[in-house]
Coordinates of C-alpha atoms in Angstrom, one line a residue:
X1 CA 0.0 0.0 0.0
X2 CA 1.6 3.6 -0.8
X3 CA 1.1 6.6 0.9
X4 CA -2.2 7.5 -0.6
X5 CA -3.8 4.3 0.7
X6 CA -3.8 2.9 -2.7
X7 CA -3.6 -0.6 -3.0
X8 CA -2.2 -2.4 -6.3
X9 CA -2.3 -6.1 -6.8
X10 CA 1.3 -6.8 -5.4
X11 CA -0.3 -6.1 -1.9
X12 CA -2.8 -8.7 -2.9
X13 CA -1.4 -11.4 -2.0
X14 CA -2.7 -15.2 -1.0
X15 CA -3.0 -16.4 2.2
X16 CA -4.6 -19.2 3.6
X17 CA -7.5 -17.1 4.9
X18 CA -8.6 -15.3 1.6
X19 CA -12.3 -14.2 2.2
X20 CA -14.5 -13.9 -0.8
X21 CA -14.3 -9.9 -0.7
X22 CA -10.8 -10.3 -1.7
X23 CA -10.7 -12.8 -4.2
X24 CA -13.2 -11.0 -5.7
X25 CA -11.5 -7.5 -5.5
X26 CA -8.2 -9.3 -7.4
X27 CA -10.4 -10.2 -10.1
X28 CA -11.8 -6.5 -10.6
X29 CA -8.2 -5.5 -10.2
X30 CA -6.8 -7.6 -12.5
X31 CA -10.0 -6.9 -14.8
X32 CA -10.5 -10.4 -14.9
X33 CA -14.4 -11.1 -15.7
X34 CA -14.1 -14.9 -16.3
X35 CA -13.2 -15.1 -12.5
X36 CA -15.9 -13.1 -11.7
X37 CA -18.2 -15.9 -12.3
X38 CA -17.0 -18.2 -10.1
X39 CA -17.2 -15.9 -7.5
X40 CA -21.0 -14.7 -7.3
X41 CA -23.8 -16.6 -6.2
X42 CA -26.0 -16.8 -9.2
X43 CA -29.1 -17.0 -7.0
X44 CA -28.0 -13.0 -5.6
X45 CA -29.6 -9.9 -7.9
X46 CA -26.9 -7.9 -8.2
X47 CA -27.4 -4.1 -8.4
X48 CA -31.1 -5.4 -9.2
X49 CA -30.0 -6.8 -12.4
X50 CA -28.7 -10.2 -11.9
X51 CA -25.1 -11.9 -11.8
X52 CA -24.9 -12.6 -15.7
X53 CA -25.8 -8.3 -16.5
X54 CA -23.5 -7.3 -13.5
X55 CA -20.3 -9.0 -14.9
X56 CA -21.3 -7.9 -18.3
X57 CA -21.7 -4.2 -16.9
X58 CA -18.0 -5.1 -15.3
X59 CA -16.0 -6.3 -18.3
X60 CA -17.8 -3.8 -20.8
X61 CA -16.1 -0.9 -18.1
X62 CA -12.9 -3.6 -18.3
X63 CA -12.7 -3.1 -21.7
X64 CA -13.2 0.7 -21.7
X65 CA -10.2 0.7 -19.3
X66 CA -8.5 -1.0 -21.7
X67 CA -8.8 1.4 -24.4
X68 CA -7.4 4.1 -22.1
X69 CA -4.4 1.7 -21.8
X70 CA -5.2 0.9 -18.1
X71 CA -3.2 -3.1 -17.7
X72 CA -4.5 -3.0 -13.7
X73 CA -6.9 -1.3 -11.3
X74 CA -5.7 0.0 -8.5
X75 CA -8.3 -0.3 -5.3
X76 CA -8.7 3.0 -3.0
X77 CA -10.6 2.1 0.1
X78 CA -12.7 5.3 0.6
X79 CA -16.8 6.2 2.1
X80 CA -19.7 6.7 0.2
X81 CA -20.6 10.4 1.4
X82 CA -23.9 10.1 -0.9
X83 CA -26.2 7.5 -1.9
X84 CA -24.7 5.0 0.8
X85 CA -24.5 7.4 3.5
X86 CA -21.0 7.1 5.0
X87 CA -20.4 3.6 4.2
X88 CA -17.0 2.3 2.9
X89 CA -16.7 1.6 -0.5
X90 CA -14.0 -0.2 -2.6
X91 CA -12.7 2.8 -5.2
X92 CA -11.4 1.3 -8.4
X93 CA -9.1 3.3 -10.2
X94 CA -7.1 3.0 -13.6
X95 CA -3.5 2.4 -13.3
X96 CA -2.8 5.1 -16.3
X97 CA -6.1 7.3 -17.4
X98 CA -7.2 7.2 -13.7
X99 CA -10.5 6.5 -14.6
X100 CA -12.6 5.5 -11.7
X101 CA -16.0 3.4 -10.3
X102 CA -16.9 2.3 -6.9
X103 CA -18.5 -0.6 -5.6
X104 CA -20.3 -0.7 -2.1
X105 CA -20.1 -4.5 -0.8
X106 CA -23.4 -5.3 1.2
X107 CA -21.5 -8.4 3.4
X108 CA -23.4 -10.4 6.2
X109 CA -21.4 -13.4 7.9
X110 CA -18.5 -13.0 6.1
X111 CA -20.7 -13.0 3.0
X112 CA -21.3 -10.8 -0.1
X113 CA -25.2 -10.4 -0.2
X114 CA -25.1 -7.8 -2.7
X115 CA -23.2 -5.3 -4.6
X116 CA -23.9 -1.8 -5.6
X117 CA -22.0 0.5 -8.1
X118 CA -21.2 4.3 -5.9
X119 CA -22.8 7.4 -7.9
X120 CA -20.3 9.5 -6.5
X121 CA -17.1 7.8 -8.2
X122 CA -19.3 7.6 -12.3
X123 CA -21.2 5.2 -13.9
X124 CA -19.9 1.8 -13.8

């Protein structure tokens, strides 16, 4: 992690006690949609729109990253100060355009129950 609080995916690293927040973080970092499947509970409505639409609304922002020349997202841990009232969020940001999104992570036991895109940080 740098000084900014930024963290890249060298300080993602694998331990033995990976929770599902982070796996799933690497794969958004690493813009890595094919992982994303494995990870979400198909049964969960994403951002009311379902698993399959969610990843697809992922990798069609993946792929404008891309086009900026972005090769990584970099994760900024940061609070909603909007439409999630003061609830930490996981800020996304493109290693070179710096092009941003934000997803809040609704977690209960240990658990992702649902995931929202942040307002505040664009359109994902």
């Amino acid at each position: 992690m740098n000084a900014h609080g930024i963290i890249t995916l060298e300080d993602l690293t694998y331990h033995k006690k990976v929770n599902s927040l982070t796996l799933f973080c690497h794969a958004i970092m690493c813009m890595n949609s094919n992982n994303l499947f494995d990870l979400l509970d198909g049964d969960i409505d994403y951002e009311d729109i379902g698993k399959i639409n969610f990843i697809l609304k992922l990798k069609n922002r993946f792929i404008e990253h891309q086009i900026m020349g972005d090769t990584e997202l970099k994760l900024d841990l940061d609070h909603c100060l909007n439409c999630n009232c003061d609830q930490p969020v996981c800020r996304f940001v493109g290693n070179n355009s710096k092009s941003e999104f934000a997803l809040f992570f609704d977690i209960k036991e240990n658990k992702i129950v649902d995931i929202y895109h942040c307002h505040l940080y664009g359109e994902l």
